[in-house]
Coordinates of C-alpha atoms and ligand atoms in Angstrom, one line a residue:
Chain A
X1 CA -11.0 4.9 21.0
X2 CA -9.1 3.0 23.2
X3 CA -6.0 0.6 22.9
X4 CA -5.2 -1.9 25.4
X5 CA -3.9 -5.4 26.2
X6 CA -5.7 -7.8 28.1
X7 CA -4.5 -11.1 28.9
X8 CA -8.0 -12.7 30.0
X9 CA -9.6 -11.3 26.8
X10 CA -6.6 -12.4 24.8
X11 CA -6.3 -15.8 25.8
X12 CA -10.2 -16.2 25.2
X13 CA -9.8 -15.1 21.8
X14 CA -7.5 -17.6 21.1
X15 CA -9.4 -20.6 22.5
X16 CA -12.6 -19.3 20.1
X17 CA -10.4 -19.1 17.5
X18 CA -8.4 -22.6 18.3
X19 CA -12.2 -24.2 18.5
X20 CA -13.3 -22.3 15.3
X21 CA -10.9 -22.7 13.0
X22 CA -8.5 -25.3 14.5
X23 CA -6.0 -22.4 14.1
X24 CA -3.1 -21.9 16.8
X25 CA -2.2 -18.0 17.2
X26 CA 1.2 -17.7 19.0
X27 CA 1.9 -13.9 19.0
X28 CA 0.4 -11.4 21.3
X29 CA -2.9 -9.7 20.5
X30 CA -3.5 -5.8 21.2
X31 CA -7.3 -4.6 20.9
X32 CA -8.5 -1.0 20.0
X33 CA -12.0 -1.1 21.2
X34 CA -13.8 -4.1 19.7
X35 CA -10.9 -4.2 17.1
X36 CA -8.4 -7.3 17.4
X37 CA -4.7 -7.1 16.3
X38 CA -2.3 -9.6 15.9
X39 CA 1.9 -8.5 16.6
X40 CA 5.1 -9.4 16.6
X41 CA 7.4 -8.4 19.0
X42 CA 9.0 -6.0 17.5
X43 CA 6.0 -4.4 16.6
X44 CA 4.9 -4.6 20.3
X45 CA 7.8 -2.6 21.8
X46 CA 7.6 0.1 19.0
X47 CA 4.5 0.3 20.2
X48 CA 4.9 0.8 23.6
X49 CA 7.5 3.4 22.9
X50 CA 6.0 5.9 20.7
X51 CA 3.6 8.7 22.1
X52 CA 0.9 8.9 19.2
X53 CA -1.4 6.1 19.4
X54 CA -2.1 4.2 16.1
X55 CA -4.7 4.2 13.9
X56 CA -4.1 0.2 13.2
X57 CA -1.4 -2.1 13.7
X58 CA 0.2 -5.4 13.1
X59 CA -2.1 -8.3 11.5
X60 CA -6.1 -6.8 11.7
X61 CA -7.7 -10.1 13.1
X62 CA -11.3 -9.1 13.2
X63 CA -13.7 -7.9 16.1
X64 CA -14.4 -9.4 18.9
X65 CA -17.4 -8.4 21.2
X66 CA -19.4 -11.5 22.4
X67 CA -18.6 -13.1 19.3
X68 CA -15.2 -13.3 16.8
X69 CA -15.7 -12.1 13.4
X70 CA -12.7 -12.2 11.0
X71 CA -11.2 -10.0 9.2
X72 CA -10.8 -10.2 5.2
X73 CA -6.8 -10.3 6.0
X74 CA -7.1 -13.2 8.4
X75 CA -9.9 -15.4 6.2
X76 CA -7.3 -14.9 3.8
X77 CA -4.9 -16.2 6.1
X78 CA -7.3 -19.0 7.3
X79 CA -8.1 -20.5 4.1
X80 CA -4.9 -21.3 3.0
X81 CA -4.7 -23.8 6.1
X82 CA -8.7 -24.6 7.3
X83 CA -11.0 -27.6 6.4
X84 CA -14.3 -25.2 6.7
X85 CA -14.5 -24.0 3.1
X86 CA -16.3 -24.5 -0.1
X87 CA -15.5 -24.1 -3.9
X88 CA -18.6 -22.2 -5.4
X89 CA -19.5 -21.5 -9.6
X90 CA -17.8 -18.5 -11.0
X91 CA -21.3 -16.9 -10.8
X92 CA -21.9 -17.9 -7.5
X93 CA -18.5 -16.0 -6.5
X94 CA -19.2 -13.3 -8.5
X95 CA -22.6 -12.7 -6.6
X96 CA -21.0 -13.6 -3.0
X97 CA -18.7 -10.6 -3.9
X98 CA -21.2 -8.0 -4.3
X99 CA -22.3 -8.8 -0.7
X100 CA -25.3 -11.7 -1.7
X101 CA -26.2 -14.8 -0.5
X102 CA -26.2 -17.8 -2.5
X103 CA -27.8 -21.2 -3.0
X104 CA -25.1 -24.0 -3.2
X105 CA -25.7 -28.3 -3.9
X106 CA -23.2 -29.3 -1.3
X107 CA -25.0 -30.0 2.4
X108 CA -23.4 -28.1 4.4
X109 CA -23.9 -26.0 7.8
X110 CA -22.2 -23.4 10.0
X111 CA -19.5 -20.9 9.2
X112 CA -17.5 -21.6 6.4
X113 CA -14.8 -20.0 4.2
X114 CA -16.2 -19.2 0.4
X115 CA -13.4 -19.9 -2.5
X116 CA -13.9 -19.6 -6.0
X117 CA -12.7 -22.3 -8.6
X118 CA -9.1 -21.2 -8.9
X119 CA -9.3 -21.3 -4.4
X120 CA -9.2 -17.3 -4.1
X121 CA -11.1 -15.9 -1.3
X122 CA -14.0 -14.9 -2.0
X123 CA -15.8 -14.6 1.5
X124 CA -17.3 -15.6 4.6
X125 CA -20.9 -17.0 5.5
X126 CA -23.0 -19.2 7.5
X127 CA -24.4 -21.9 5.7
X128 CA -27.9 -23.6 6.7
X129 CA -30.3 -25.9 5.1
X130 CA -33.3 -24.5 2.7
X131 CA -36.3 -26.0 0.6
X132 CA -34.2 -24.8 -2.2
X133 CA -30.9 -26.0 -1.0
X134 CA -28.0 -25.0 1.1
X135 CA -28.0 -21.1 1.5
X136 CA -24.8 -19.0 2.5
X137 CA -25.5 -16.4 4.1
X138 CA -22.9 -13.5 3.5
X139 CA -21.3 -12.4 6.4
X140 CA -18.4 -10.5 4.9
X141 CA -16.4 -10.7 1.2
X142 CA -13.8 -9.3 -0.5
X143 CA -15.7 -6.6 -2.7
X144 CA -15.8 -4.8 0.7
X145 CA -11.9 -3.2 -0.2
X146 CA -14.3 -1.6 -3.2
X147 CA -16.5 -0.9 -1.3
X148 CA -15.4 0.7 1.7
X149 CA -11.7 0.0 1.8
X150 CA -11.1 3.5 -0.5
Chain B
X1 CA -3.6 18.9 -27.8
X2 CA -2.0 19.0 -24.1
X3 CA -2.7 22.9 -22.6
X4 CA 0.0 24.0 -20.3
X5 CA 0.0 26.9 -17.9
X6 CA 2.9 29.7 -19.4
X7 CA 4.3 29.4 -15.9
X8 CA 5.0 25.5 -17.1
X9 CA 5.6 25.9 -20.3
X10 CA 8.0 28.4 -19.2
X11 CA 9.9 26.1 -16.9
X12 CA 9.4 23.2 -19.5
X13 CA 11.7 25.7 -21.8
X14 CA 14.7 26.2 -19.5
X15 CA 14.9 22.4 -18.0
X16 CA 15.5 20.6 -21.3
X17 CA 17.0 21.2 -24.8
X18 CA 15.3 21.3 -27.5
X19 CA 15.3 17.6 -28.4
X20 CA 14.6 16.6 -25.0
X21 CA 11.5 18.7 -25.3
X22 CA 9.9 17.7 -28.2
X23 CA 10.2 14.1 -27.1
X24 CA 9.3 15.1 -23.3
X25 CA 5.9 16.6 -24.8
X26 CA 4.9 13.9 -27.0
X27 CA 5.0 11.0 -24.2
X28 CA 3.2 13.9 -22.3
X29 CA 0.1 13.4 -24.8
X30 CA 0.9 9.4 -24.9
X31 CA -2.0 7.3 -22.9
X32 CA 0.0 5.6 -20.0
X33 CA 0.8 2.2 -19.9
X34 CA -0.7 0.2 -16.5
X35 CA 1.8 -1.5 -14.5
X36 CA 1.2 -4.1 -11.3
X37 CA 4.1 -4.8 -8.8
X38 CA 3.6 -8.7 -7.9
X39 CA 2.7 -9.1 -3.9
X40 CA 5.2 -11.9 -3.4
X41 CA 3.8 -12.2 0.2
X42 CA 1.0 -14.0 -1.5
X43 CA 1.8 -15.6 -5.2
X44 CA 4.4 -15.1 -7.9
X45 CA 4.7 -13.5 -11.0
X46 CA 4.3 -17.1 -12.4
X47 CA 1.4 -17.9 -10.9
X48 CA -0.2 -15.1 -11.2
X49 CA 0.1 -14.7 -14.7
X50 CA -1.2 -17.9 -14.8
X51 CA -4.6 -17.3 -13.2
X52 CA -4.6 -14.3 -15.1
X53 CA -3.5 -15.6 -18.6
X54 CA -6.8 -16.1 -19.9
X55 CA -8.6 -12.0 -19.3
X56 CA -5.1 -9.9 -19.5
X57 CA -1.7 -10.6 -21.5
X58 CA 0.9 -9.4 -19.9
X59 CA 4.6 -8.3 -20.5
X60 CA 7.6 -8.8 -18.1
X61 CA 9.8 -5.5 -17.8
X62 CA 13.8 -5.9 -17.7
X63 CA 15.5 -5.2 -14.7
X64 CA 11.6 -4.9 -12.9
X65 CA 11.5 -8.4 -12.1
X66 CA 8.4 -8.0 -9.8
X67 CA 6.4 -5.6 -12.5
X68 CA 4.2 -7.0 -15.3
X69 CA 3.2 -4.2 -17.8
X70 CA -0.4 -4.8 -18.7
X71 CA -0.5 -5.2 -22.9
X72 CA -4.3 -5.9 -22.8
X73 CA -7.2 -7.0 -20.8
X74 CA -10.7 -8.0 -21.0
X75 CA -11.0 -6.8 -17.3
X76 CA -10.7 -3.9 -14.9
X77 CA -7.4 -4.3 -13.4
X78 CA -8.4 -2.9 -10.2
X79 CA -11.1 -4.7 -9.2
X80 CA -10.3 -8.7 -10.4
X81 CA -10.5 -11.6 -7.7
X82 CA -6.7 -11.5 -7.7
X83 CA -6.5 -7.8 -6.7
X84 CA -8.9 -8.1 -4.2
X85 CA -6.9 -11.1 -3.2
X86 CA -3.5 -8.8 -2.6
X87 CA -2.1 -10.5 -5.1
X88 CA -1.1 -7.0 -6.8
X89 CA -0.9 -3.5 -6.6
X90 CA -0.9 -1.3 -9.2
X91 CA 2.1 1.0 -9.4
X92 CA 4.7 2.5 -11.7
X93 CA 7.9 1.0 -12.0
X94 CA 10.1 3.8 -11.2
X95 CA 8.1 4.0 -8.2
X96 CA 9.6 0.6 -6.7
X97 CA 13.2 2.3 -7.0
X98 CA 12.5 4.6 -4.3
X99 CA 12.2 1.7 -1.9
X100 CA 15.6 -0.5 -3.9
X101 CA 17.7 2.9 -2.7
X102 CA 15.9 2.6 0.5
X103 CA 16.8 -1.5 0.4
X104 CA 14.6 -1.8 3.9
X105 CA 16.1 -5.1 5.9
X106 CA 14.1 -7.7 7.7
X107 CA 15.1 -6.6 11.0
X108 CA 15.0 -2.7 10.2
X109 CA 12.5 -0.6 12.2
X110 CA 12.0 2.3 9.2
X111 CA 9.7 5.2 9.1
X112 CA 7.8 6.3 6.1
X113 CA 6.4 9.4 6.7
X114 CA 3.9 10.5 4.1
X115 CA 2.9 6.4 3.3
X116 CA -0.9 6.9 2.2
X117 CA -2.0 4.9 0.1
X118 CA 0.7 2.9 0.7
X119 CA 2.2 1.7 -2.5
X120 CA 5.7 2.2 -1.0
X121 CA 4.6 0.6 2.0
X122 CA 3.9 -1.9 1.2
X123 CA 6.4 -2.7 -1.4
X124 CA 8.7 -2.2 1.6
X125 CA 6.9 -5.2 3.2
X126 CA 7.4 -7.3 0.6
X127 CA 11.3 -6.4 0.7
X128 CA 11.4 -7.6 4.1
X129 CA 9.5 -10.6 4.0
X130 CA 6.7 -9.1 6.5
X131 CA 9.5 -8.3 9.1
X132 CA 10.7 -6.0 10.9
X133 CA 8.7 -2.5 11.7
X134 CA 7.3 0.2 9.5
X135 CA 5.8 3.3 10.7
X136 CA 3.5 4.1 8.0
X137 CA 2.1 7.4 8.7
X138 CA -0.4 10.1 6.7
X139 CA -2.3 13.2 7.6
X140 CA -5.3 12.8 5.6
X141 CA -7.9 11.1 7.7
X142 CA -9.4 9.3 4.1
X143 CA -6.2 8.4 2.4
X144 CA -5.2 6.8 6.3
X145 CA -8.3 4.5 5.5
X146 CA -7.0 3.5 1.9
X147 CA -3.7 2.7 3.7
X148 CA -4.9 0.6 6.0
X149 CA -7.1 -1.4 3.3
X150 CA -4.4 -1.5 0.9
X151 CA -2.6 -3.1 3.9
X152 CA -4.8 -5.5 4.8
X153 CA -5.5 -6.5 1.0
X154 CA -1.8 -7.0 0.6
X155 CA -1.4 -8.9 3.7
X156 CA 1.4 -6.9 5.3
X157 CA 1.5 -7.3 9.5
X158 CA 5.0 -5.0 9.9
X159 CA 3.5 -1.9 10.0
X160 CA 2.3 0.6 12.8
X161 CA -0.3 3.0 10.7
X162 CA -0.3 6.3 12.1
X163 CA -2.5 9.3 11.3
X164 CA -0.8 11.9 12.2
X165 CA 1.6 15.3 11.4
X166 CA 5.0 14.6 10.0
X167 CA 5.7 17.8 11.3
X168 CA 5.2 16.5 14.9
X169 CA 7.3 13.3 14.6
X170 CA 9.7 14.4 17.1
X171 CA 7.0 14.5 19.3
X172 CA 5.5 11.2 18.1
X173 CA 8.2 9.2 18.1
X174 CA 11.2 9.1 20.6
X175 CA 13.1 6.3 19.1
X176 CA 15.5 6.8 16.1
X177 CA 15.0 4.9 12.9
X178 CA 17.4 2.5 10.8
X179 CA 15.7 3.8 7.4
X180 CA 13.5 7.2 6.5
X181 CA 11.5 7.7 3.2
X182 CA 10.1 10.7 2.5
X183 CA 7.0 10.2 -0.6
X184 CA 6.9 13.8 -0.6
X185 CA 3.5 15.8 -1.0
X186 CA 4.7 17.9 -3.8
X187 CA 2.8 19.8 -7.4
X188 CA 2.2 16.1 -8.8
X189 CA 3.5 17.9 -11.9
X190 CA 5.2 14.5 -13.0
X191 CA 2.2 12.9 -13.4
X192 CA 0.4 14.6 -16.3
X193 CA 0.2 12.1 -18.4
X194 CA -2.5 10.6 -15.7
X195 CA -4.0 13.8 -14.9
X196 CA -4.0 16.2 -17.8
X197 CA -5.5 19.3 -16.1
X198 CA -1.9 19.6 -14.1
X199 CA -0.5 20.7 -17.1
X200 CA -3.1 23.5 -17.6
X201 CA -3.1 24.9 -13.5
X202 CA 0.4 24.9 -12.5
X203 CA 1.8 28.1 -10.5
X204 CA 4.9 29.5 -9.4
X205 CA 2.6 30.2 -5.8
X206 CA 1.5 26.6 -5.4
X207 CA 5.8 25.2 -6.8
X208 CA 6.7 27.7 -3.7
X209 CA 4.4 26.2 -1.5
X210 CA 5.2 22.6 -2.1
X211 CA 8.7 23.4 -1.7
X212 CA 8.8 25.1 1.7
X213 CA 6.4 22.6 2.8
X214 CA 9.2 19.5 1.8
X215 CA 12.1 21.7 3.7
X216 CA 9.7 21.5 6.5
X217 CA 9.6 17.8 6.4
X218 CA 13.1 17.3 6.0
X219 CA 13.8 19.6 9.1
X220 CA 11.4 17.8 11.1
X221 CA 12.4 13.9 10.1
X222 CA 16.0 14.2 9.2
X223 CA 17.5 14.2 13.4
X224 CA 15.5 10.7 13.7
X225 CA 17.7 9.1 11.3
X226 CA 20.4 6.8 13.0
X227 CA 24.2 7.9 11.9
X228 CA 24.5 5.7 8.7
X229 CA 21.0 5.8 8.6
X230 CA 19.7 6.1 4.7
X231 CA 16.8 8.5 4.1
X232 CA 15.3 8.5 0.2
X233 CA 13.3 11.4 -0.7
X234 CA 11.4 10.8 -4.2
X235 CA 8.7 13.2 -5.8
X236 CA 6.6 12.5 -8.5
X237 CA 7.5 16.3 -10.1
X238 CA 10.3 17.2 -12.3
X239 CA 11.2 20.7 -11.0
X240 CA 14.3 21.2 -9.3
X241 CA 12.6 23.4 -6.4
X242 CA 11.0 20.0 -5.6
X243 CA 14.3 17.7 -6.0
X244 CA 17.7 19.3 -6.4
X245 CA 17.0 22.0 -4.1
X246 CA 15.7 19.6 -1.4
X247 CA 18.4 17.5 -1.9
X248 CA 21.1 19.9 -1.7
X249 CA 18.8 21.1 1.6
X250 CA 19.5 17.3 3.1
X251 CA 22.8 17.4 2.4
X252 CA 23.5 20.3 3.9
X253 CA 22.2 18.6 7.1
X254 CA 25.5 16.4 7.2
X255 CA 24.6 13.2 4.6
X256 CA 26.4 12.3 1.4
X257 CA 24.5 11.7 -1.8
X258 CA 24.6 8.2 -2.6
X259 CA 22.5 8.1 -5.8
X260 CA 19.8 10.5 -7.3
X261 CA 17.6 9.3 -10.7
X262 CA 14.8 11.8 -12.2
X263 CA 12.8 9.4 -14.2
X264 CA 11.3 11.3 -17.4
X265 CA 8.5 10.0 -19.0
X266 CA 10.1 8.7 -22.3
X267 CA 12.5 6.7 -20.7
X268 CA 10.6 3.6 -19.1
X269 CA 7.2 4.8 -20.2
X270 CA 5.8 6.0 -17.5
X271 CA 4.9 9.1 -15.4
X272 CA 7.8 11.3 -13.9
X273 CA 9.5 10.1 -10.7
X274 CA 12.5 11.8 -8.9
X275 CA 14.4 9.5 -6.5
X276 CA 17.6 10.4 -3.9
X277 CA 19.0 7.9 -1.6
X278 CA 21.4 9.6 1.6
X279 CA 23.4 8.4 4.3
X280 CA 23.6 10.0 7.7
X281 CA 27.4 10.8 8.2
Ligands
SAM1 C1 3.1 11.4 -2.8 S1 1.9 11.0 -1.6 C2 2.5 9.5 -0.9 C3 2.3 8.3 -1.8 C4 2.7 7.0 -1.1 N1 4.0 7.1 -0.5 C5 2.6 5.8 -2.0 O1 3.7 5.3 -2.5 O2 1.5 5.3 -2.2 C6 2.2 12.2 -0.4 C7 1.3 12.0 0.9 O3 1.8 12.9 1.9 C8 0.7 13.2 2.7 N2 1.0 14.3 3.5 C9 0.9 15.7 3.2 N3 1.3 16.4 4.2 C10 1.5 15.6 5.3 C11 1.9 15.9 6.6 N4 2.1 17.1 7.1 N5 2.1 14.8 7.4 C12 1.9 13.5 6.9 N6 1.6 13.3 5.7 C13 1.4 14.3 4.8 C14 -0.5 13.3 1.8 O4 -1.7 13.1 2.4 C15 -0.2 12.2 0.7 O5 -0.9 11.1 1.0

């Protein structure tokens, strides 16, 4: 496990994000291999002044290889303040939540941010056009802190 | 009926009187009450309540304006939408007066040495308003992972997780801190009334143990504190090896004793909690 900074990749990350989301991200971003992390200053010089590395720190934003995948704390974040995201049945949240995929009315396509009625997070998935309708395939949801989280 | 150890029993007899007992061992057989502290980075007690009104009835706690006390619920409490969602923890009461003595400030950098799984934590975040720094650290490679979900669920971005030795802070960390809380490993003798076997194994080894392993921890933490630096050291047992005697071990390290509360289980209806707050001279 490594931690680094890296401006190239950093900046990068922020235009996918920027094009993705329409979401600006001001402070500086550490990675841990494929890990993302989101700090504030003061977090950053703590960090450069202690001798044990970290096992995580600041804002968890996701990993990002080739391609950016969120993490539950910044969809959380995200769907507060983005446009991609859909309001799905109490039984459709229900199933997204135990890692499914679901069949929704609304035409929709791409990446999208899953809510339930009362706009909690409920998840993440990429929607695309079936016989039966528009499915969303789960990419990540919050029954994962059950799941794995401990 | 509640089995004790005779060690326990023992000790039970020459803490309290007589009165004191008798009411001390029937909360001990009581079920315990569930309590959430409201995530104010992510809702209010209003609103969640609100969401909420319609699977679990709720009841507001005086002078715990951030706790609900759960009266009934057609759910699990740990595993609704809204907990998933950070909007809650759940957590004893007394346990959020560890962090009020602490009274961590949004520009603090503050060191909680044995954090996992991080109630304190991030209660501490929520104090601050998700500023400042927190080193949360824990040995225990799988409680480390429920730290770091519990922080991610709750939304907290001050903290540096470490997994790591408190032992070896000095080694760790060459800065000094504003704040220290030490959530002391201890018997968990305090918390019978949520695991009743406790009652039934305690030992005079393992109450020997635990406390030369909290004097170790209060050697190795207490030269990072600033001068006027506060450290709170809080156990969830109610044996004076474990509390008194560490406290009198701090002070004896040059702080004064600002304010020291052991929380029995009658009083707010909970488990047992023993808090200390201390300032560096
Ligand atoms: C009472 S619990 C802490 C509870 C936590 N503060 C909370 O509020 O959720 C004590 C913790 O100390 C940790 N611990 C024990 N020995 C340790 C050591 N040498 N260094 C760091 N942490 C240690 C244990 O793994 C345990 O998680």
């Amino acid at each position: 496990m490594k931690w680094y900074t890296n401006s190239e990749k950093e900046k990068k990350l922020k235009e996918i994000i920027k094009k993705k989301f329409n979401f600006d991200l001001k402070e500086k971003i550490i990675f841990r291999d494929e890990q993302a992390f989101l700090v504030s200053k003061e977090i950053e010089e703590i960090y450069k002044k202690i001798l044990r590395k970290p096992y995580s720190l600041g804002m968890y934003l996701g990993t990002f290889k080739k391609e950016f995948k969120p993490s539950l704390q910044f969809m959380f974040l995200l769907s507060k303040k983005i446009k991609n995201k859909i309001r799905v049945s109490e039984k459709n949240a229900i199933k997204f939540s135990y890692s499914n995929n679901i069949f929704v009315k609304q035409e929709i396509t791409g990446e999208i941010i899953i809510l339930n009625k009362n706009k909690l997070l409920i998840g993440y998935g990429k929607a695309g056009k079936e016989k039966r309708g528009t499915k969303i395939k789960n990419i990540q949801d919050v029954g994962w802190y059950l799941r794995k989280g401990g | 009926m509640l089995k004790r150890s005779k060690y326990y029993e023992k000790k039970l007899n020459e803490l309290f009187d007589k009165e004191t007992l008798k009411k001390f061992k029937e909360f001990e057989e009581k079920p315990l009450p569930k309590y959430i502290r409201v995530n104010t980075l992510k809702t209010s007690i209003e609103e969640l309540q609100e969401l909420m009104k319609k699977r679990v009835e709720f009841e507001r706690i005086k002078s715990f304006p951030e706790i609900l006390r759960i009266k009934k619920s057609s759910i699990n409490i740990g595993s609704s939408i809204e907990y998933l969602n950070g909007y809650y923890y759940i957590q004893d009461p007394t346990s959020l007066i560890a962090v009020k003595q602490l009274n961590p400030k949004e520009s603090e950098i503050i060191l909680d040495c044995c954090a996992a799984p991080g109630g304190k934590t991030t209660f501490m975040a929520q104090e601050m308003k998700n500023k400042g720094v927190i080193i949360a650290m824990d040995i225990n490679k799988q409680k480390v992972r429920s730290l770091r979900s519990n922080i991610e669920r709750m939304g907290v971005k001050n903290t540096i997780i470490i997994r790591g030795d408190v032992l070896k802070s000095k080694e760790y960390f060459p800065i000094k801190f504003d704040k220290i809380l030490i959530d002391a490993p201890c018997t968990g003798i305090g918390v019978v009334r949520k695991d009743k076997k406790r009652a039934e194994t305690l030992t005079e080894k393992e109450v020997k143990y635990f406390s030369e392993k909290q004097k170790k921890i209060i050697d190795a933490v207490t030269p990072l504190i600033k001068k006027k630096g506060v450290l709170v050291y809080s156990t969830c047992s109610i044996l004076p090896e474990e509390n008194e005697e560490q406290v009198k071990h701090i002070l004896s390290k040059g702080f004064k004793l600002k304010e020291k509360k052991l929380f029995l289980n009658y009083e707010l209806n909970t488990n047992c909690f023993f808090t200390a707050g201390m300032i560096k001279k």
